[in-house]
PDB file of C-alpha atoms and ligand atoms in Angstrom:
ATOM      1  CA  MET A1348     -53.003  18.314  12.925  1.00 37.00           C
ATOM      2  CA  ARG A1349     -53.397  20.725  10.232  1.00 39.00           C
ATOM      3  CA  ILE A1350     -54.771  19.242   6.828  1.00 41.00           C
ATOM      4  CA  SER A1351     -54.280  21.249   3.794  1.00 41.00           C
ATOM      5  CA  ARG A1352     -54.098  20.552  -0.042  1.00 41.00           C
ATOM      6  CA  VAL A1353     -50.672  22.314  -0.498  1.00 36.00           C
ATOM      7  CA  ALA A1354     -49.369  19.910   2.509  1.00 40.00           C
ATOM      8  CA  THR A1355     -50.842  17.034   0.404  1.00 41.00           C
ATOM      9  CA  LEU A1356     -49.201  18.107  -2.655  1.00 38.00           C
ATOM     10  CA  ALA A1357     -45.790  18.623  -1.127  1.00 39.00           C
ATOM     11  CA  ALA A1358     -46.004  15.356   0.643  1.00 42.00           C
ATOM     12  CA  VAL A1359     -46.661  13.603  -2.500  1.00 42.00           C
ATOM     13  CA  ALA A1360     -43.799  15.369  -4.230  1.00 39.00           C
ATOM     14  CA  ALA A1361     -41.337  14.624  -1.425  1.00 41.00           C
ATOM     15  CA  LEU A1362     -42.390  10.991  -2.228  1.00 41.00           C
ATOM     16  CA  THR A1363     -41.851  11.392  -5.886  1.00 38.00           C
ATOM     17  CA  LEU A1364     -38.388  12.885  -5.413  1.00 36.00           C
ATOM     18  CA  GLY A1365     -37.296  10.567  -2.945  1.00 37.00           C
ATOM     19  CA  VAL A1366     -39.077   7.323  -3.136  1.00 39.00           C
ATOM     20  CA  ALA A1367     -38.474   5.394   0.163  1.00 39.00           C
ATOM     21  CA  ALA A1368     -36.612   2.092  -0.721  1.00 39.00           C
ATOM     22  CA  CYS A1369     -35.790  -1.264   1.289  1.00 40.00           C
ATOM     23  CA  GLY A1370     -33.732  -3.400  -0.403  1.00 40.00           C
ATOM     24  CA  GLY A1371     -33.008  -7.045  -0.654  1.00 39.00           C
ATOM     25  CA  ASP A1372     -30.458  -8.447   1.662  1.00 40.00           C
ATOM     26  CA  ASP A1373     -28.093 -11.187   0.863  1.00 39.00           C
ATOM     27  CA  SER A1374     -28.033 -12.197   4.701  1.00 38.00           C
ATOM     28  CA  ASP A1375     -31.532 -13.322   4.582  1.00 41.00           C
ATOM     29  CA  ASP A1376     -31.969 -15.375   1.458  1.00 43.00           C
ATOM     30  CA  ALA A1377     -35.199 -17.005   2.162  1.00 45.00           C
ATOM     31  CA  GLY A1378     -34.520 -19.850   0.065  1.00 42.00           C
ATOM     32  CA  THR A1379     -33.974 -22.371  -2.436  1.00 45.00           C
ATOM     33  CA  ALA A1380     -32.145 -21.316  -5.748  1.00 48.00           C
ATOM     34  CA  PRO A1381     -34.593 -20.538  -8.035  1.00 52.00           C
ATOM     35  CA  GLU A1382     -35.312 -22.781 -10.784  1.00 58.00           C
ATOM     36  CA  SER A1383     -33.303 -21.907 -13.783  1.00 79.00           C
ATOM     37  CA  LYS A1384     -35.228 -20.301 -16.536  1.00 89.00           C
ATOM     38  CA  SER A1385     -34.605 -18.955 -19.935  1.00 92.00           C
ATOM     39  CA  PHE A1386     -36.585 -16.206 -21.817  1.00 97.00           C
ATOM     40  CA  ALA A1387     -36.505 -14.701 -25.527  1.00 96.00           C
ATOM     41  CA  ALA A1388     -33.570 -12.609 -26.162  1.00 97.00           C
ATOM     42  CA  GLY A1389     -34.500  -8.999 -25.882  1.00 97.00           C
ATOM     43  CA  THR A1390     -37.394  -9.307 -23.545  1.00 98.00           C
ATOM     44  CA  THR A1391     -37.917  -7.760 -20.101  1.00 98.00           C
ATOM     45  CA  MET A1392     -38.220 -11.148 -18.740  1.00 98.00           C
ATOM     46  CA  GLU A1393     -34.636 -12.080 -19.857  1.00 98.00           C
ATOM     47  CA  LYS A1394     -33.200  -8.724 -18.737  1.00 97.00           C
ATOM     48  CA  LEU A1395     -34.721  -9.001 -15.417  1.00 98.00           C
ATOM     49  CA  ASN A1396     -33.533 -12.783 -15.084  1.00 97.00           C
ATOM     50  CA  LYS A1397     -30.086 -12.112 -16.114  1.00 96.00           C
ATOM     51  CA  ALA A1398     -29.845  -9.181 -13.649  1.00 97.00           C
ATOM     52  CA  GLN A1399     -31.046 -11.356 -10.893  1.00 97.00           C
ATOM     53  CA  LYS A1400     -32.993  -8.269  -9.490  1.00 98.00           C
ATOM     54  CA  ILE A1401     -36.455  -6.845  -9.802  1.00 98.00           C
ATOM     55  CA  ILE A1402     -37.832  -3.450  -8.190  1.00 98.00           C
ATOM     56  CA  ILE A1403     -41.361  -3.849  -7.106  1.00 98.00           C
ATOM     57  CA  GLY A1404     -43.519  -0.657  -6.419  1.00 98.00           C
ATOM     58  CA  THR A1405     -46.095  -1.427  -3.619  1.00 98.00           C
ATOM     59  CA  LYS A1406     -47.800   0.245  -0.549  1.00 98.00           C
ATOM     60  CA  PHE A1407     -46.063   0.512   2.792  1.00 97.00           C
ATOM     61  CA  ASP A1408     -49.040   1.201   5.001  1.00 96.00           C
ATOM     62  CA  GLN A1409     -51.974  -0.981   3.949  1.00 96.00           C
ATOM     63  CA  PRO A1410     -52.750  -3.843   6.208  1.00 96.00           C
ATOM     64  CA  GLY A1411     -53.430  -7.101   4.207  1.00 97.00           C
ATOM     65  CA  PHE A1412     -51.846  -5.879   0.982  1.00 98.00           C
ATOM     66  CA  GLY A1413     -48.787  -3.985   1.444  1.00 97.00           C
ATOM     67  CA  LEU A1414     -47.928  -3.211   4.992  1.00 97.00           C
ATOM     68  CA  LYS A1415     -44.070  -2.617   5.995  1.00 96.00           C
ATOM     69  CA  GLY A1416     -43.797  -4.255   9.374  1.00 89.00           C
ATOM     70  CA  LEU A1417     -41.228  -4.199  12.185  1.00 90.00           C
ATOM     71  CA  ASP A1418     -38.919  -6.438  10.216  1.00 92.00           C
ATOM     72  CA  ASN A1419     -38.563  -3.464   7.681  1.00 92.00           C
ATOM     73  CA  LYS A1420     -40.145  -5.772   4.821  1.00 93.00           C
ATOM     74  CA  PRO A1421     -43.393  -5.146   3.295  1.00 97.00           C
ATOM     75  CA  ALA A1422     -46.248  -7.778   3.369  1.00 97.00           C
ATOM     76  CA  GLY A1423     -49.662  -8.436   2.110  1.00 98.00           C
ATOM     77  CA  PHE A1424     -51.477  -9.832  -0.664  1.00 98.00           C
ATOM     78  CA  ASP A1425     -49.903  -7.543  -3.312  1.00 98.00           C
ATOM     79  CA  VAL A1426     -46.442  -8.351  -2.006  1.00 98.00           C
ATOM     80  CA  GLU A1427     -47.248 -11.931  -2.373  1.00 98.00           C
ATOM     81  CA  ILE A1428     -48.289 -11.440  -6.125  1.00 98.00           C
ATOM     82  CA  GLY A1429     -44.942  -9.791  -6.734  1.00 98.00           C
ATOM     83  CA  LYS A1430     -42.965 -12.431  -4.930  1.00 98.00           C
ATOM     84  CA  ILE A1431     -44.458 -15.092  -7.427  1.00 98.00           C
ATOM     85  CA  ILE A1432     -43.831 -12.925 -10.358  1.00 98.00           C
ATOM     86  CA  ALA A1433     -40.062 -12.720  -9.432  1.00 98.00           C
ATOM     87  CA  THR A1434     -39.905 -16.558  -8.888  1.00 98.00           C
ATOM     88  CA  GLU A1435     -41.610 -17.088 -12.149  1.00 98.00           C
ATOM     89  CA  LEU A1436     -38.910 -14.808 -13.561  1.00 98.00           C
ATOM     90  CA  GLY A1437     -36.218 -17.018 -11.907  1.00 97.00           C
ATOM     91  CA  ILE A1438     -35.313 -14.204  -9.164  1.00 97.00           C
ATOM     92  CA  PRO A1439     -35.101 -15.249  -5.435  1.00 97.00           C
ATOM     93  CA  GLU A1440     -36.959 -13.260  -2.838  1.00 96.00           C
ATOM     94  CA  SER A1441     -33.968 -11.945  -1.504  1.00 97.00           C
ATOM     95  CA  LYS A1442     -33.163  -9.926  -4.735  1.00 97.00           C
ATOM     96  CA  ILE A1443     -36.562  -8.130  -4.759  1.00 98.00           C
ATOM     97  CA  GLU A1444     -36.229  -4.461  -3.848  1.00 98.00           C
ATOM     98  CA  TYR A1445     -39.439  -2.876  -2.811  1.00 98.00           C
ATOM     99  CA  ILE A1446     -40.234   0.907  -3.167  1.00 98.00           C
ATOM    100  CA  GLU A1447     -43.153   2.701  -1.703  1.00 98.00           C
ATOM    101  CA  THR A1448     -45.514   3.663  -4.424  1.00 98.00           C
ATOM    102  CA  PRO A1449     -48.377   5.937  -3.027  1.00 97.00           C
ATOM    103  CA  SER A1450     -51.319   6.282  -5.526  1.00 98.00           C
ATOM    104  CA  ALA A1451     -50.091   9.496  -7.146  1.00 98.00           C
ATOM    105  CA  VAL A1452     -46.853   8.401  -8.175  1.00 98.00           C
ATOM    106  CA  ARG A1453     -47.664   4.715  -9.598  1.00 98.00           C
ATOM    107  CA  GLU A1454     -47.717   5.775 -13.210  1.00 98.00           C
ATOM    108  CA  GLU A1455     -44.544   7.937 -12.815  1.00 98.00           C
ATOM    109  CA  VAL A1456     -42.340   5.372 -11.462  1.00 98.00           C
ATOM    110  CA  LEU A1457     -42.957   2.993 -14.089  1.00 98.00           C
ATOM    111  CA  GLU A1458     -42.660   5.724 -16.728  1.00 98.00           C
ATOM    112  CA  GLN A1459     -39.105   6.678 -15.380  1.00 98.00           C
ATOM    113  CA  GLY A1460     -38.107   3.099 -14.822  1.00 98.00           C
ATOM    114  CA  LYS A1461     -38.040   3.458 -11.083  1.00 98.00           C
ATOM    115  CA  ALA A1462     -39.791   0.340 -10.587  1.00 98.00           C
ATOM    116  CA  ASP A1463     -40.177  -2.839 -12.998  1.00 98.00           C
ATOM    117  CA  ILE A1464     -43.755  -3.840 -11.808  1.00 99.00           C
ATOM    118  CA  VAL A1465     -46.247  -1.801  -9.641  1.00 99.00           C
ATOM    119  CA  VAL A1466     -48.484  -4.238  -7.581  1.00 98.00           C
ATOM    120  CA  ALA A1467     -50.404  -1.544  -5.218  1.00 98.00           C
ATOM    121  CA  THR A1468     -54.213  -1.756  -5.011  1.00 98.00           C
ATOM    122  CA  TYR A1469     -53.954  -0.255  -8.476  1.00 98.00           C
ATOM    123  CA  THR A1470     -57.166   0.037 -10.434  1.00 98.00           C
ATOM    124  CA  ILE A1471     -57.258  -0.765 -14.008  1.00 98.00           C
ATOM    125  CA  ASN A1472     -58.696   2.439 -15.974  1.00 98.00           C
ATOM    126  CA  ASP A1473     -58.571   3.889 -19.432  1.00 98.00           C
ATOM    127  CA  LYS A1474     -56.968   7.084 -18.150  1.00 98.00           C
ATOM    128  CA  ARG A1475     -53.945   5.405 -16.549  1.00 98.00           C
ATOM    129  CA  LYS A1476     -53.804   3.148 -19.565  1.00 98.00           C
ATOM    130  CA  GLU A1477     -52.716   6.284 -21.317  1.00 98.00           C
ATOM    131  CA  ARG A1478     -49.504   6.213 -19.558  1.00 98.00           C
ATOM    132  CA  ILE A1479     -48.804   2.663 -18.574  1.00 98.00           C
ATOM    133  CA  ASP A1480     -50.266  -1.053 -19.368  1.00 98.00           C
ATOM    134  CA  PHE A1481     -51.671  -3.485 -16.919  1.00 98.00           C
ATOM    135  CA  ALA A1482     -51.684  -7.124 -16.485  1.00 98.00           C
ATOM    136  CA  GLY A1483     -54.824  -8.529 -14.882  1.00 98.00           C
ATOM    137  CA  PRO A1484     -56.961  -7.712 -13.172  1.00 98.00           C
ATOM    138  CA  TYR A1485     -56.069 -10.381 -10.464  1.00 98.00           C
ATOM    139  CA  TYR A1486     -58.591  -8.860  -8.019  1.00 98.00           C
ATOM    140  CA  VAL A1487     -61.571  -6.933  -7.867  1.00 98.00           C
ATOM    141  CA  ALA A1488     -62.210  -4.428  -4.781  1.00 97.00           C
ATOM    142  CA  GLY A1489     -65.009  -1.927  -4.579  1.00 98.00           C
ATOM    143  CA  GLN A1490     -65.013   1.627  -3.225  1.00 98.00           C
ATOM    144  CA  HIS A1491     -66.521   1.842   0.410  1.00 98.00           C
ATOM    145  CA  ILE A1492     -66.639   4.452   2.993  1.00 98.00           C
ATOM    146  CA  MET A1493     -65.328   3.833   6.760  1.00 98.00           C
ATOM    147  CA  VAL A1494     -66.503   5.796   9.753  1.00 98.00           C
ATOM    148  CA  LYS A1495     -65.962   5.582  13.339  1.00 98.00           C
ATOM    149  CA  ALA A1496     -67.934   2.578  15.052  1.00 98.00           C
ATOM    150  CA  SER A1497     -70.144   5.024  16.989  1.00 97.00           C
ATOM    151  CA  ASP A1498     -71.170   6.904  14.054  1.00 98.00           C
ATOM    152  CA  SER A1499     -74.822   6.178  12.556  1.00 97.00           C
ATOM    153  CA  SER A1500     -75.225   9.327  10.753  1.00 97.00           C
ATOM    154  CA  ILE A1501     -73.305   8.563   7.682  1.00 98.00           C
ATOM    155  CA  THR A1502     -75.044   5.324   5.452  1.00 97.00           C
ATOM    156  CA  GLY A1503     -73.329   5.564   2.417  1.00 97.00           C
ATOM    157  CA  PRO A1504     -71.818   8.156  -0.155  1.00 98.00           C
ATOM    158  CA  ASP A1505     -75.129   9.945  -0.548  1.00 98.00           C
ATOM    159  CA  SER A1506     -74.802  11.094   3.265  1.00 98.00           C
ATOM    160  CA  PHE A1507     -72.189  13.572   1.885  1.00 98.00           C
ATOM    161  CA  LYS A1508     -74.680  15.219  -0.240  1.00 97.00           C
ATOM    162  CA  ALA A1509     -76.181  17.786   2.201  1.00 96.00           C
ATOM    163  CA  GLY A1510     -72.612  19.223   2.911  1.00 93.00           C
ATOM    164  CA  GLY A1511     -70.808  19.563   6.279  1.00 93.00           C
ATOM    165  CA  LYS A1512     -69.258  16.099   6.738  1.00 98.00           C
ATOM    166  CA  LYS A1513     -65.765  15.789   5.710  1.00 98.00           C
ATOM    167  CA  VAL A1514     -64.308  12.481   4.049  1.00 98.00           C
ATOM    168  CA  CYS A1515     -60.664  11.906   3.639  1.00 98.00           C
ATOM    169  CA  SER A1516     -58.903   9.946   0.495  1.00 98.00           C
ATOM    170  CA  VAL A1517     -55.557   9.756  -1.207  1.00 98.00           C
ATOM    171  CA  ALA A1518     -54.450  12.076  -3.975  1.00 98.00           C
ATOM    172  CA  GLY A1519     -54.372  10.333  -7.312  1.00 97.00           C
ATOM    173  CA  SER A1520     -56.668   7.630  -6.315  1.00 98.00           C
ATOM    174  CA  THR A1521     -60.030   6.550  -8.004  1.00 98.00           C
ATOM    175  CA  PRO A1522     -61.896   6.760  -4.876  1.00 98.00           C
ATOM    176  CA  ALA A1523     -60.939  10.571  -4.239  1.00 98.00           C
ATOM    177  CA  ALA A1524     -61.925  11.252  -7.837  1.00 98.00           C
ATOM    178  CA  ASN A1525     -65.302   9.149  -7.565  1.00 98.00           C
ATOM    179  CA  ILE A1526     -66.423  10.698  -4.258  1.00 98.00           C
ATOM    180  CA  GLU A1527     -66.645  14.273  -5.815  1.00 98.00           C
ATOM    181  CA  LYS A1528     -69.920  13.697  -7.284  1.00 97.00           C
ATOM    182  CA  TYR A1529     -71.411  13.185  -4.100  1.00 98.00           C
ATOM    183  CA  LEU A1530     -70.130  16.300  -2.090  1.00 98.00           C
ATOM    184  CA  ALA A1531     -72.098  19.545  -1.942  1.00 97.00           C
ATOM    185  CA  ASP A1532     -68.716  21.359  -1.460  1.00 97.00           C
ATOM    186  CA  LYS A1533     -65.592  19.567  -2.647  1.00 97.00           C
ATOM    187  CA  VAL A1534     -63.177  22.054  -0.986  1.00 97.00           C
ATOM    188  CA  ALA A1535     -64.679  22.079   2.440  1.00 97.00           C
ATOM    189  CA  GLN A1536     -65.782  18.386   2.199  1.00 98.00           C
ATOM    190  CA  LEU A1537     -62.813  16.439   0.520  1.00 98.00           C
ATOM    191  CA  VAL A1538     -59.499  16.211   2.527  1.00 98.00           C
ATOM    192  CA  VAL A1539     -56.926  14.373   0.601  1.00 98.00           C
ATOM    193  CA  PHE A1540     -53.315  13.165   1.940  1.00 98.00           C
ATOM    194  CA  ASP A1541     -50.569  10.885   0.173  1.00 97.00           C
ATOM    195  CA  VAL A1542     -51.164   7.844   1.789  1.00 96.00           C
ATOM    196  CA  TYR A1543     -54.254   6.133   3.493  1.00 97.00           C
ATOM    197  CA  GLN A1544     -52.741   5.891   7.217  1.00 97.00           C
ATOM    198  CA  LYS A1545     -52.836   9.581   7.265  1.00 98.00           C
ATOM    199  CA  CYS A1546     -56.690   9.389   6.624  1.00 98.00           C
ATOM    200  CA  VAL A1547     -57.027   6.777   9.332  1.00 98.00           C
ATOM    201  CA  ASP A1548     -55.194   9.061  11.805  1.00 98.00           C
ATOM    202  CA  ALA A1549     -57.624  11.834  10.747  1.00 98.00           C
ATOM    203  CA  LEU A1550     -60.647   9.832  11.541  1.00 98.00           C
ATOM    204  CA  ASN A1551     -59.487   8.570  14.806  1.00 98.00           C
ATOM    205  CA  GLY A1552     -58.731  12.319  15.696  1.00 97.00           C
ATOM    206  CA  GLY A1553     -61.863  13.615  14.588  1.00 97.00           C
ATOM    207  CA  GLN A1554     -60.694  15.737  11.868  1.00 98.00           C
ATOM    208  CA  VAL A1555     -62.776  14.111   9.299  1.00 98.00           C
ATOM    209  CA  ASP A1556     -65.840  12.069   9.516  1.00 98.00           C
ATOM    210  CA  ALA A1557     -64.919   9.490   7.120  1.00 98.00           C
ATOM    211  CA  VAL A1558     -62.533   7.480   4.825  1.00 98.00           C
ATOM    212  CA  THR A1559     -63.268   6.338   1.501  1.00 98.00           C
ATOM    213  CA  THR A1560     -61.202   3.873  -0.683  1.00 98.00           C
ATOM    214  CA  ASP A1561     -61.481   0.324  -1.489  1.00 98.00           C
ATOM    215  CA  ASN A1562     -63.371  -2.123   0.794  1.00 97.00           C
ATOM    216  CA  VAL A1563     -60.378  -4.315   1.285  1.00 97.00           C
ATOM    217  CA  ILE A1564     -58.203  -1.561   2.133  1.00 97.00           C
ATOM    218  CA  LEU A1565     -60.647  -0.245   4.861  1.00 98.00           C
ATOM    219  CA  THR A1566     -61.124  -3.785   5.985  1.00 96.00           C
ATOM    220  CA  GLY A1567     -57.473  -4.189   6.759  1.00 96.00           C
ATOM    221  CA  PHE A1568     -57.498  -0.752   8.804  1.00 97.00           C
ATOM    222  CA  ILE A1569     -60.742  -1.944  10.782  1.00 97.00           C
ATOM    223  CA  ALA A1570     -59.045  -5.211  11.751  1.00 96.00           C
ATOM    224  CA  LYS A1571     -55.852  -3.475  12.717  1.00 95.00           C
ATOM    225  CA  ASN A1572     -57.769  -1.021  14.906  1.00 96.00           C
ATOM    226  CA  GLU A1573     -60.250  -3.290  16.703  1.00 94.00           C
ATOM    227  CA  GLY A1574     -63.462  -1.703  17.724  1.00 97.00           C
ATOM    228  CA  LYS A1575     -62.650   1.705  16.431  1.00 98.00           C
ATOM    229  CA  PHE A1576     -63.954   1.689  12.835  1.00 98.00           C
ATOM    230  CA  LYS A1577     -66.711   0.163  10.961  1.00 98.00           C
ATOM    231  CA  LEU A1578     -67.614   0.203   7.091  1.00 98.00           C
ATOM    232  CA  ALA A1579     -70.986   2.477   6.246  1.00 98.00           C
ATOM    233  CA  GLY A1580     -73.517   1.158   3.577  1.00 96.00           C
ATOM    234  CA  GLN A1581     -72.433  -0.943   0.673  1.00 97.00           C
ATOM    235  CA  LYS A1582     -69.545  -0.972  -2.007  1.00 97.00           C
ATOM    236  CA  PHE A1583     -70.399   1.443  -4.730  1.00 98.00           C
ATOM    237  CA  THR A1584     -67.839   0.918  -7.482  1.00 98.00           C
ATOM    238  CA  ASP A1585     -65.804  -2.020  -9.069  1.00 98.00           C
ATOM    239  CA  GLU A1586     -61.916  -1.507  -8.543  1.00 98.00           C
ATOM    240  CA  PRO A1587     -60.223  -4.278 -10.705  1.00 98.00           C
ATOM    241  CA  TYR A1588     -56.721  -4.306  -9.727  1.00 98.00           C
ATOM    242  CA  GLY A1589     -54.031  -4.680 -12.252  1.00 98.00           C
ATOM    243  CA  ILE A1590     -50.309  -4.915 -12.313  1.00 98.00           C
ATOM    244  CA  GLY A1591     -48.696  -1.826 -13.845  1.00 98.00           C
ATOM    245  CA  VAL A1592     -45.818  -2.362 -16.355  1.00 98.00           C
ATOM    246  CA  LYS A1593     -44.219   0.106 -18.726  1.00 98.00           C
ATOM    247  CA  LYS A1594     -46.301   1.275 -21.465  1.00 98.00           C
ATOM    248  CA  GLY A1595     -46.073  -1.146 -24.701  1.00 98.00           C
ATOM    249  CA  ASP A1596     -44.263  -3.973 -22.988  1.00 98.00           C
ATOM    250  CA  THR A1597     -46.684  -6.615 -24.434  1.00 98.00           C
ATOM    251  CA  ALA A1598     -44.258  -9.481 -23.984  1.00 98.00           C
ATOM    252  CA  PHE A1599     -43.853  -8.557 -20.187  1.00 98.00           C
ATOM    253  CA  ARG A1600     -47.487  -8.067 -19.763  1.00 98.00           C
ATOM    254  CA  ASP A1601     -48.569 -11.416 -21.625  1.00 98.00           C
ATOM    255  CA  PHE A1602     -45.873 -13.010 -19.217  1.00 98.00           C
ATOM    256  CA  ILE A1603     -47.491 -11.776 -16.090  1.00 98.00           C
ATOM    257  CA  ASN A1604     -50.813 -12.535 -17.410  1.00 98.00           C
ATOM    258  CA  ASP A1605     -49.797 -16.270 -18.174  1.00 98.00           C
ATOM    259  CA  THR A1606     -48.266 -16.128 -14.555  1.00 98.00           C
ATOM    260  CA  LEU A1607     -51.793 -15.221 -12.947  1.00 98.00           C
ATOM    261  CA  GLU A1608     -53.579 -17.827 -14.975  1.00 98.00           C
ATOM    262  CA  LYS A1609     -51.046 -20.246 -13.777  1.00 98.00           C
ATOM    263  CA  ILE A1610     -51.321 -19.575 -10.314  1.00 98.00           C
ATOM    264  CA  TYR A1611     -55.046 -19.318 -10.394  1.00 98.00           C
ATOM    265  CA  ALA A1612     -55.007 -22.984 -11.239  1.00 98.00           C
ATOM    266  CA  ASP A1613     -52.088 -24.088  -9.109  1.00 97.00           C
ATOM    267  CA  GLY A1614     -53.323 -23.085  -5.628  1.00 97.00           C
ATOM    268  CA  ARG A1615     -50.589 -20.161  -5.178  1.00 98.00           C
ATOM    269  CA  TYR A1616     -52.970 -17.600  -5.683  1.00 98.00           C
ATOM    270  CA  ALA A1617     -55.542 -18.814  -3.140  1.00 98.00           C
ATOM    271  CA  LYS A1618     -52.784 -19.560  -0.791  1.00 98.00           C
ATOM    272  CA  ALA A1619     -51.519 -15.865  -1.218  1.00 98.00           C
ATOM    273  CA  TRP A1620     -54.792 -14.757  -0.196  1.00 98.00           C
ATOM    274  CA  THR A1621     -55.295 -17.000   2.836  1.00 97.00           C
ATOM    275  CA  GLU A1622     -51.915 -15.890   4.181  1.00 97.00           C
ATOM    276  CA  THR A1623     -52.501 -12.066   3.855  1.00 97.00           C
ATOM    277  CA  ALA A1624     -55.850 -10.424   3.314  1.00 97.00           C
ATOM    278  CA  GLY A1625     -57.765 -13.654   3.931  1.00 96.00           C
ATOM    279  CA  LYS A1626     -56.848 -12.792   7.621  1.00 94.00           C
ATOM    280  CA  PHE A1627     -59.331 -10.082   7.293  1.00 91.00           C
ATOM    281  CA  ASP A1628     -61.684 -11.312   4.670  1.00 88.00           C
ATOM    282  CA  SER A1629     -62.308 -15.202   4.491  1.00 87.00           C
ATOM    283  CA  ALA A1630     -63.763 -15.322   1.103  1.00 92.00           C
ATOM    284  CA  VAL A1631     -61.072 -16.578  -0.986  1.00 96.00           C
ATOM    285  CA  PRO A1632     -61.307 -15.217  -4.497  1.00 96.00           C
ATOM    286  CA  THR A1633     -60.965 -17.526  -7.439  1.00 94.00           C
ATOM    287  CA  GLY A1634     -59.191 -15.095  -9.654  1.00 97.00           C
ATOM    288  CA  PRO A1635     -61.034 -12.744 -12.321  1.00 98.00           C
ATOM    289  CA  SER A1636     -60.784 -13.414 -15.702  1.00 98.00           C
ATOM    290  CA  ILE A1637     -57.613 -11.903 -17.476  1.00 98.00           C
ATOM    291  CA  ASN A1638     -58.255  -8.991 -19.809  1.00 97.00           C
ATOM    292  CA  ARG A1639     -55.664  -9.344 -22.590  1.00 96.00           C
ATOM    293  CA  TYR A1640     -56.425  -5.942 -24.197  1.00 93.00           C
TER     294      TYR A1640
HETATM  295  N1  LIG B 183     -57.693   1.173  -6.103  1.00 79.06           N
HETATM  296  C1  LIG B 183     -57.940   2.432  -6.091  1.00 79.06           C
HETATM  297  C2  LIG B 183     -56.850   2.944  -6.954  1.00 79.06           C
HETATM  298  O1  LIG B 183     -56.027   2.658  -7.631  1.00 79.06           O
HETATM  299  C3  LIG B 183     -57.722   2.908  -4.683  1.00 79.06           C
HETATM  300  C4  LIG B 183     -56.575   2.403  -3.671  1.00 79.06           C
HETATM  301  C5  LIG B 183     -55.485   3.160  -3.979  1.00 79.06           C
HETATM  302  O2  LIG B 183     -55.248   4.386  -3.899  1.00 79.06           O
HETATM  303  O3  LIG B 183     -54.227   2.447  -4.245  1.00 79.06           O
HETATM  304  O4  LIG B 183     -56.629   4.311  -6.974  1.00 79.06           O
END
């Protein structure tokens, strides 16, 4: 496998131009008719409810959070959060369209209206808030390092300071930016792809020595690849996950924040965790306090 920054940028650009889509299909309508809802005129909630359709940007390659399975449908904690928001909008599951949103294109799909919400292990930060807004947080992850199970030479981010060891992350992600300060030579040591599965393949193939991203993403890959990988050291950042919406849509953000508080209380949040990421991490979160900035 040849890894280069040019290849990474090309892959990101390709995803930006032609975001893979998997649509809702009337033939497999999961269910019961949605409860009828009414929303204030002119709001995004009213628009989506009337259209009876929502486009959700999520990840397609992250076990536990957003992973597209053999049935071609993404599954995971982020997907469940997205489904709950659709339900609260009065939109049935069969009318959700999912588009793959790798880290580097998340702001762009919202700005361009290609997705109505992005639920994609998406850390809330000020730089991103210049372009979009976030509801949440609905979970707090932390950056961690994954290595081969047999490796005892990497014990945390400081292990990269001496140079030599290569670490892989994803373009446009906070972990790719955070790890830089631990590297002796960024060009030689940091490998970036568009999606995390490619980093996992590179670690497996020995082209890199480690993968860095959020603990919950790495835990998913460790569970899916039994015996091959392990976490090294401790988490070294906080990554509060938010739900991205178009910048300035305060009513929609408030609605999603209200929905999160409601599902923390009524058990749907804990159930969503237990049925997805909870299979790899049994510590059921209670739901962090919402930041109504
Ligand atoms: N939470 C981090 C971020 O938003 C890493 C995970 C990801 O790339 O989706 O950048």
